[in-house]
Amino acid sequence: MVEIILYIAGGLILLGMLTALWRFVEGPSSADRIMAFDAMTVTSIALIALIAFFNNRIIYLDVALVYGLLSFTGVIVIARFLEKGL
Amino acid sequence: MEIRMLIGSIVTLIGAIFIFLGALGIVRMPDLYNRLQSGTKASTLGTILSIAGIGIINPAWAGKAFIIISFVMMTNPVSSHTLARGAHHLGIPLSKKTVIDKLKEAEANEKKEEQ
Amino acid sequence: MNLKNVIQIFILSYLTWLALNWSVNADVLITGAIISVLIAVLLCSHCEVLQEVRLSPKSFAYAFAFVGVFWIELIKSNFDVALRVLTPSLPINPGIVEVKTTLHSNIGKMLLANAITLTPGTLTVDILDDRMFIHWIDVTSTDINEATRAIVSKFEKYLEVMYG
């Protein structure tokens, strides 16, 4: 029961990432693309946590934390670059 | 035991639903700023609920889950705020439905004073 | 070098370390203490992140109240977004309005901007001194005072006590 619910949740998260990917491909401006990329990375933190549960490995949560850190820094750097060129 | 795991999985499911609705908003909204609104709010609460659900299922992971939750809560609004400011500086247009843009007026006023 | 500052940073990083490891073995405790002392002394003798926080019982009570209000607003805003996205006609009336804040400290302003971003229908776009520019998805008033009352004041009364 618990596993089935979590599989449905994982499927919904994947569907959300695919929807955001459409905006990433389509996005009229570069800022739209970065926005979709940011949403996808934050979403994938939740997905990594689900994978950690399915494989029963706590170390994957550290991966999720570092992934969030890197994506945050990346988005900030690109946004600053758009604003005034680093 | 079983009930606690059920509650955790339902919390995760609610988070996944919010994530999906936020992604739908990213596609449906007409301009960047409205997309940022739905994207930021939904993905923040969605991720928080998903990770909290995993923490409820597996109490030994609660500390790490708490760290990730507070991290997401502090950083996600900051990155969307930086992105919105950069986009406005770049001059990315607002949608046709927009009624007012005070920031543009303020920037125009500052330029006038400099001249 | 400011001793109060260093101790605050040490406590913060040590608590983070303990939550990350989630165990009380002697080696974990000792390693964490050494690393936290090094971080606090070498890297953070001049950080002013926690400098402006007021440590008093009233401030703690207001901090709890702030977190409670913040969570309620976050959940409300998610239902708001879901409702708007699922309505076929997409009911939005967006615009960028200007509001004023009375907070002076940097971290107070940052917390206020974060809280505004996560509340229903508002997104902070820019901060110039004490003026904040906010993208509002459903503009009801373009007047500065009324927008301030609608968006800022519900958080400001807590943050004023915490940071001044």
Short mmCIF file of C-alpha atoms in Angstrom, two decimals:
data_model
loop_
_atom_site.label_atom_id
_atom_site.label_comp_id
_atom_site.label_asym_id
_atom_site.label_seq_id
_atom_site.Cartn_x
_atom_site.Cartn_y
_atom_site.Cartn_z
CA MET A 1 0.00 0.00 0.00
CA VAL A 2 2.66 2.48 1.09
CA GLU A 3 4.87 1.53 -1.84
CA ILE A 4 2.03 1.92 -4.35
CA ILE A 5 1.24 5.43 -3.08
CA LEU A 6 4.91 6.37 -3.27
CA TYR A 7 5.15 5.01 -6.84
CA ILE A 8 2.17 7.19 -7.81
CA ALA A 9 3.87 10.18 -6.15
CA GLY A 10 7.09 9.48 -8.07
CA GLY A 11 5.15 9.26 -11.32
CA LEU A 12 3.46 12.60 -10.65
CA ILE A 13 6.82 14.25 -9.87
CA LEU A 14 8.28 12.85 -13.12
CA LEU A 15 5.25 14.14 -15.04
CA GLY A 16 5.78 17.58 -13.48
CA MET A 17 9.44 17.53 -14.54
CA LEU A 18 8.43 16.64 -18.11
CA THR A 19 5.92 19.51 -18.15
CA ALA A 20 8.63 21.91 -16.98
CA LEU A 21 10.94 20.47 -19.65
CA TRP A 22 8.44 21.62 -22.28
CA ARG A 23 8.85 25.19 -21.03
CA PHE A 24 12.64 24.67 -21.01
CA VAL A 25 12.59 23.73 -24.70
CA GLU A 26 9.93 26.23 -25.76
CA GLY A 27 10.65 29.25 -23.47
CA PRO A 28 10.74 32.43 -25.54
CA SER A 29 13.58 34.04 -23.51
CA SER A 30 16.64 32.71 -21.72
CA ALA A 31 15.17 33.76 -18.34
CA ASP A 32 12.19 31.46 -18.98
CA ARG A 33 14.59 28.60 -19.61
CA ILE A 34 16.50 29.23 -16.38
CA MET A 35 13.21 29.40 -14.48
CA ALA A 36 12.14 26.02 -15.86
CA PHE A 37 15.59 24.61 -15.06
CA ASP A 38 15.35 25.88 -11.48
CA ALA A 39 11.91 24.31 -11.03
CA MET A 40 13.21 21.02 -12.45
CA THR A 41 16.22 20.86 -10.12
CA VAL A 42 14.18 21.66 -7.00
CA THR A 43 11.68 19.02 -8.07
CA SER A 44 14.42 16.46 -8.59
CA ILE A 45 15.49 16.91 -4.94
CA ALA A 46 12.13 15.38 -4.01
CA LEU A 47 12.67 12.62 -6.58
CA ILE A 48 16.12 11.79 -5.17
CA ALA A 49 14.57 11.54 -1.69
CA LEU A 50 12.02 9.05 -3.06
CA ILE A 51 14.81 7.01 -4.70
CA ALA A 52 16.65 7.04 -1.35
CA PHE A 53 13.56 5.47 0.24
CA PHE A 54 13.16 2.80 -2.46
CA ASN A 55 16.82 1.76 -2.25
CA ASN A 56 16.90 2.25 1.54
CA ARG A 57 20.12 4.29 1.39
CA ILE A 58 20.43 7.38 3.58
CA ILE A 59 23.52 8.55 1.67
CA TYR A 60 21.29 9.58 -1.26
CA LEU A 61 19.85 12.35 0.93
CA ASP A 62 23.32 13.88 1.08
CA VAL A 63 23.36 13.74 -2.72
CA ALA A 64 20.04 15.62 -2.73
CA LEU A 65 21.42 18.30 -0.38
CA VAL A 66 24.56 18.89 -2.45
CA TYR A 67 22.50 18.89 -5.65
CA GLY A 68 20.26 21.60 -4.21
CA LEU A 69 23.31 23.65 -3.16
CA LEU A 70 24.88 23.44 -6.62
CA SER A 71 21.68 24.27 -8.48
CA PHE A 72 21.03 27.28 -6.20
CA THR A 73 24.52 28.65 -6.84
CA GLY A 74 24.16 28.02 -10.57
CA VAL A 75 20.84 29.84 -10.84
CA ILE A 76 22.15 32.80 -8.83
CA VAL A 77 25.26 33.07 -11.02
CA ILE A 78 23.27 32.92 -14.27
CA ALA A 79 20.73 35.46 -13.00
CA ARG A 80 23.51 37.87 -12.01
CA PHE A 81 25.08 37.33 -15.43
CA LEU A 82 21.79 38.24 -17.14
CA GLU A 83 21.48 41.34 -14.97
CA LYS A 84 24.86 42.98 -15.50
CA GLY A 85 27.32 40.51 -16.99
CA LEU A 86 28.99 39.05 -13.87
CA MET B 1 3.73 1.63 12.78
CA GLU B 2 1.69 0.92 9.66
CA ILE B 3 -0.43 4.03 10.21
CA ARG B 4 2.65 6.23 10.52
CA MET B 5 3.98 4.92 7.20
CA LEU B 6 0.59 5.50 5.57
CA ILE B 7 0.50 9.11 6.83
CA GLY B 8 4.03 9.70 5.51
CA SER B 9 3.22 8.34 2.07
CA ILE B 10 0.04 10.44 1.83
CA VAL B 11 2.02 13.58 2.76
CA THR B 12 4.48 12.71 -0.01
CA LEU B 13 1.61 12.22 -2.46
CA ILE B 14 0.13 15.65 -1.60
CA GLY B 15 3.55 17.20 -2.22
CA ALA B 16 3.80 15.44 -5.59
CA ILE B 17 0.37 16.78 -6.58
CA PHE B 18 1.45 20.35 -5.73
CA ILE B 19 4.66 19.88 -7.75
CA PHE B 20 2.64 18.75 -10.76
CA LEU B 21 0.20 21.67 -10.48
CA GLY B 22 3.12 24.12 -10.24
CA ALA B 23 4.66 22.66 -13.40
CA LEU B 24 1.28 23.02 -15.11
CA GLY B 25 1.28 26.67 -14.04
CA ILE B 26 4.75 27.14 -15.56
CA VAL B 27 3.33 26.08 -18.92
CA ARG B 28 -0.04 27.87 -18.73
CA MET B 29 0.87 31.32 -17.36
CA PRO B 30 1.34 34.09 -19.97
CA ASP B 31 4.62 35.77 -18.90
CA LEU B 32 7.83 35.13 -16.94
CA TYR B 33 6.75 36.80 -13.69
CA ASN B 34 3.49 34.87 -13.40
CA ARG B 35 5.36 31.67 -14.24
CA LEU B 36 7.86 32.43 -11.47
CA GLN B 37 4.98 32.93 -9.03
CA SER B 38 3.41 29.53 -9.62
CA GLY B 39 6.74 27.76 -10.08
CA THR B 40 8.33 29.02 -6.86
CA LYS B 41 5.41 28.57 -4.48
CA ALA B 42 4.33 25.15 -5.72
CA SER B 43 7.79 23.63 -6.04
CA THR B 44 8.80 24.91 -2.57
CA LEU B 45 5.83 23.46 -0.70
CA GLY B 46 5.80 20.35 -2.91
CA THR B 47 9.45 19.53 -2.23
CA ILE B 48 9.06 20.30 1.48
CA LEU B 49 6.06 17.98 1.81
CA SER B 50 7.69 15.16 -0.19
CA ILE B 51 10.83 15.19 1.93
CA ALA B 52 8.82 15.56 5.15
CA GLY B 53 6.82 12.49 4.12
CA ILE B 54 10.03 10.48 3.64
CA GLY B 55 11.15 11.73 7.07
CA ILE B 56 7.88 10.57 8.66
CA ILE B 57 8.15 7.11 7.08
CA ASN B 58 11.73 6.68 8.24
CA PRO B 59 12.26 8.56 11.56
CA ALA B 60 16.01 7.87 11.52
CA TRP B 61 16.25 10.21 8.51
CA ALA B 62 14.32 13.05 10.13
CA GLY B 63 17.40 15.16 10.94
CA LYS B 64 18.69 15.15 7.38
CA ALA B 65 15.19 15.76 6.06
CA PHE B 66 14.89 18.79 8.35
CA ILE B 67 18.19 20.21 7.07
CA ILE B 68 17.08 19.83 3.44
CA ILE B 69 13.68 21.39 4.21
CA SER B 70 15.13 24.48 5.88
CA PHE B 71 17.68 24.80 3.07
CA VAL B 72 15.00 24.69 0.35
CA MET B 73 12.84 27.15 2.27
CA MET B 74 15.66 29.70 2.58
CA THR B 75 17.14 29.45 -0.93
CA ASN B 76 14.22 28.93 -3.31
CA PRO B 77 12.61 32.38 -2.84
CA VAL B 78 16.02 34.04 -3.10
CA SER B 79 16.82 32.47 -6.46
CA SER B 80 13.42 33.38 -7.92
CA HIS B 81 13.78 36.94 -6.61
CA THR B 82 17.21 37.28 -8.24
CA LEU B 83 15.84 35.87 -11.48
CA ALA B 84 12.88 38.29 -11.50
CA ARG B 85 15.16 41.28 -10.91
CA GLY B 86 17.57 40.17 -13.63
CA ALA B 87 14.71 39.67 -16.07
CA HIS B 88 13.27 43.11 -15.32
CA HIS B 89 16.67 44.73 -15.84
CA LEU B 90 16.96 42.85 -19.12
CA GLY B 91 13.60 44.26 -20.19
CA ILE B 92 11.66 41.04 -20.60
CA PRO B 93 8.09 42.23 -21.33
CA LEU B 94 5.15 41.70 -19.01
CA SER B 95 1.97 40.15 -20.37
CA LYS B 96 -0.76 42.20 -22.04
CA LYS B 97 -3.04 41.77 -19.03
CA THR B 98 -0.66 43.79 -16.81
CA VAL B 99 -2.30 46.83 -15.26
CA ILE B 100 0.66 48.72 -13.72
CA ASP B 101 4.49 48.66 -13.59
CA LYS B 102 5.75 50.92 -10.79
CA LEU B 103 9.35 49.65 -11.04
CA LYS B 104 9.66 50.90 -14.64
CA GLU B 105 8.32 54.30 -13.57
CA ALA B 106 10.80 54.46 -10.67
CA GLU B 107 13.74 53.61 -12.97
CA ALA B 108 12.61 56.23 -15.48
CA ASN B 109 12.41 58.84 -12.68
CA GLU B 110 15.95 58.02 -11.54
CA LYS B 111 17.28 58.46 -15.07
CA LYS B 112 15.55 61.84 -15.36
CA GLU B 113 17.14 63.03 -12.12
CA GLU B 114 20.60 62.03 -13.29
CA GLN B 115 20.33 64.06 -16.50
CA MET C 1 37.16 39.39 16.44
CA ASN C 2 33.81 39.39 18.14
CA LEU C 3 33.33 36.62 20.71
CA LYS C 4 29.51 36.68 20.75
CA ASN C 5 29.48 36.42 16.97
CA VAL C 6 31.89 33.46 16.95
CA ILE C 7 29.91 31.59 19.59
CA GLN C 8 26.67 32.05 17.67
CA ILE C 9 28.22 30.71 14.46
CA PHE C 10 29.76 27.79 16.39
CA ILE C 11 26.40 26.78 17.89
CA LEU C 12 24.66 27.06 14.51
CA SER C 13 27.21 24.94 12.62
CA TYR C 14 27.46 22.37 15.43
CA LEU C 15 23.67 21.90 15.46
CA THR C 16 23.72 21.50 11.67
CA TRP C 17 26.46 18.87 11.96
CA LEU C 18 24.52 16.95 14.64
CA ALA C 19 21.33 16.98 12.56
CA LEU C 20 23.25 15.80 9.49
CA ASN C 21 24.88 12.87 11.30
CA TRP C 22 22.00 11.99 13.63
CA SER C 23 24.17 9.97 16.02
CA VAL C 24 25.92 10.58 19.34
CA ASN C 25 29.11 8.54 18.95
CA ALA C 26 32.14 10.10 20.61
CA ASP C 27 34.11 10.41 17.36
CA VAL C 28 31.22 12.17 15.57
CA LEU C 29 30.84 14.65 18.45
CA ILE C 30 34.58 15.43 18.66
CA THR C 31 35.07 15.81 14.89
CA GLY C 32 32.05 18.10 14.67
CA ALA C 33 33.29 20.25 17.56
CA ILE C 34 36.74 20.68 15.97
CA ILE C 35 35.34 21.54 12.54
CA SER C 36 32.77 23.97 13.99
CA VAL C 37 35.43 25.79 16.03
CA LEU C 38 37.65 26.07 12.93
CA ILE C 39 34.77 27.43 10.80
CA ALA C 40 33.70 29.90 13.48
CA VAL C 41 37.19 31.25 14.22
CA LEU C 42 38.81 31.21 10.77
CA LEU C 43 35.95 32.05 8.46
CA CYS C 44 33.37 33.86 10.50
CA SER C 45 34.99 36.29 12.92
CA HIS C 46 33.53 39.15 10.87
CA CYS C 47 30.26 37.67 9.61
CA GLU C 48 27.40 39.86 10.73
CA VAL C 49 24.63 37.46 9.80
CA LEU C 50 23.32 36.93 13.32
CA GLN C 51 24.53 40.25 14.69
CA GLU C 52 21.19 41.98 14.39
CA VAL C 53 19.10 39.28 16.06
CA ARG C 54 17.65 40.33 19.40
CA LEU C 55 17.86 37.61 22.03
CA SER C 56 14.96 38.10 24.41
CA PRO C 57 11.98 35.95 25.44
CA LYS C 58 9.57 38.26 23.62
CA SER C 59 11.60 37.96 20.44
CA PHE C 60 11.52 34.14 20.67
CA ALA C 61 7.74 34.17 21.13
CA TYR C 62 7.35 36.44 18.10
CA ALA C 63 9.67 34.18 16.08
CA PHE C 64 7.38 31.20 16.78
CA ALA C 65 4.32 33.27 15.86
CA PHE C 66 6.07 34.38 12.65
CA VAL C 67 6.82 30.79 11.65
CA GLY C 68 3.19 29.82 12.32
CA VAL C 69 1.76 32.68 10.24
CA PHE C 70 4.30 31.91 7.51
CA TRP C 71 3.24 28.25 7.24
CA ILE C 72 -0.45 29.14 7.07
CA GLU C 73 0.23 31.68 4.32
CA LEU C 74 2.42 29.19 2.41
CA ILE C 75 -0.33 26.57 2.35
CA LYS C 76 -2.94 29.20 1.42
CA SER C 77 -0.77 30.41 -1.43
CA ASN C 78 -0.41 26.90 -2.83
CA PHE C 79 -4.16 26.38 -2.92
CA ASP C 80 -4.44 29.82 -4.54
CA VAL C 81 -1.98 28.83 -7.28
CA ALA C 82 -3.69 25.47 -7.81
CA LEU C 83 -7.09 27.17 -8.16
CA ARG C 84 -5.78 29.70 -10.67
CA VAL C 85 -3.98 27.08 -12.75
CA LEU C 86 -6.95 24.70 -12.89
CA THR C 87 -9.48 27.39 -13.90
CA PRO C 88 -9.73 27.31 -17.72
CA SER C 89 -10.06 31.09 -18.12
CA LEU C 90 -6.83 31.77 -16.10
CA PRO C 91 -8.11 34.56 -13.78
CA ILE C 92 -5.12 36.88 -13.38
CA ASN C 93 -4.81 40.66 -13.15
CA PRO C 94 -1.05 41.15 -12.70
CA GLY C 95 1.05 44.23 -12.08
CA ILE C 96 4.12 45.52 -10.22
CA VAL C 97 3.24 47.68 -7.19
CA GLU C 98 5.41 49.60 -4.74
CA VAL C 99 5.30 49.13 -0.96
CA LYS C 100 7.24 50.67 1.93
CA THR C 101 8.92 48.83 4.80
CA THR C 102 10.05 50.23 8.15
CA LEU C 103 12.70 47.53 8.76
CA HIS C 104 16.35 48.62 8.75
CA SER C 105 18.44 45.46 9.23
CA ASN C 106 19.51 43.49 6.16
CA ILE C 107 18.52 40.07 7.44
CA GLY C 108 15.12 41.38 8.48
CA LYS C 109 14.55 42.70 4.96
CA MET C 110 15.68 39.38 3.49
CA LEU C 111 13.26 37.41 5.68
CA LEU C 112 10.47 39.83 4.76
CA ALA C 113 11.22 39.45 1.03
CA ASN C 114 11.26 35.64 1.35
CA ALA C 115 7.99 35.64 3.25
CA ILE C 116 6.35 37.93 0.68
CA THR C 117 7.52 35.69 -2.16
CA LEU C 118 5.92 32.64 -0.56
CA THR C 119 2.56 34.28 0.29
CA PRO C 120 -0.50 34.20 -1.97
CA GLY C 121 -0.03 35.94 -5.29
CA THR C 122 3.00 38.12 -4.51
CA LEU C 123 6.64 38.00 -5.67
CA THR C 124 9.40 40.42 -4.64
CA VAL C 125 11.09 41.83 -7.74
CA ASP C 126 13.42 44.54 -6.40
CA ILE C 127 14.43 46.26 -3.16
CA LEU C 128 15.69 49.87 -3.18
CA ASP C 129 16.48 51.00 0.38
CA ASP C 130 13.06 51.01 2.07
CA ARG C 131 10.98 50.65 -1.09
CA MET C 132 10.08 47.17 -2.29
CA PHE C 133 8.67 46.41 -5.73
CA ILE C 134 6.27 43.50 -5.73
CA HIS C 135 4.71 41.59 -8.60
CA TRP C 136 1.10 41.03 -7.59
CA ILE C 137 -0.91 38.46 -9.52
CA ASP C 138 -4.26 40.05 -8.66
CA VAL C 139 -3.86 43.82 -8.17
CA THR C 140 -6.63 45.25 -6.01
CA SER C 141 -5.07 48.65 -5.30
CA THR C 142 -2.21 50.60 -6.86
CA ASP C 143 -1.88 53.01 -3.92
CA ILE C 144 1.35 52.62 -1.88
CA ASN C 145 -0.32 52.71 1.54
CA GLU C 146 -3.09 50.28 0.73
CA ALA C 147 -0.69 47.84 -0.97
CA THR C 148 1.57 48.05 2.08
CA ARG C 149 -1.33 47.27 4.37
CA ALA C 150 -2.42 44.32 2.23
CA ILE C 151 1.00 42.70 1.65
CA VAL C 152 3.63 43.75 4.17
CA SER C 153 2.00 44.55 7.50
CA LYS C 154 1.02 41.00 8.46
CA PHE C 155 4.69 39.98 8.67
CA GLU C 156 6.25 43.28 9.61
CA LYS C 157 4.82 43.43 13.12
CA TYR C 158 6.64 40.19 14.02
CA LEU C 159 9.91 41.04 12.27
CA GLU C 160 10.01 44.47 13.89
CA VAL C 161 10.22 42.88 17.34
CA MET C 162 12.78 40.29 16.19
CA TYR C 163 15.18 42.61 14.35
CA GLY C 164 14.03 46.22 14.68
#
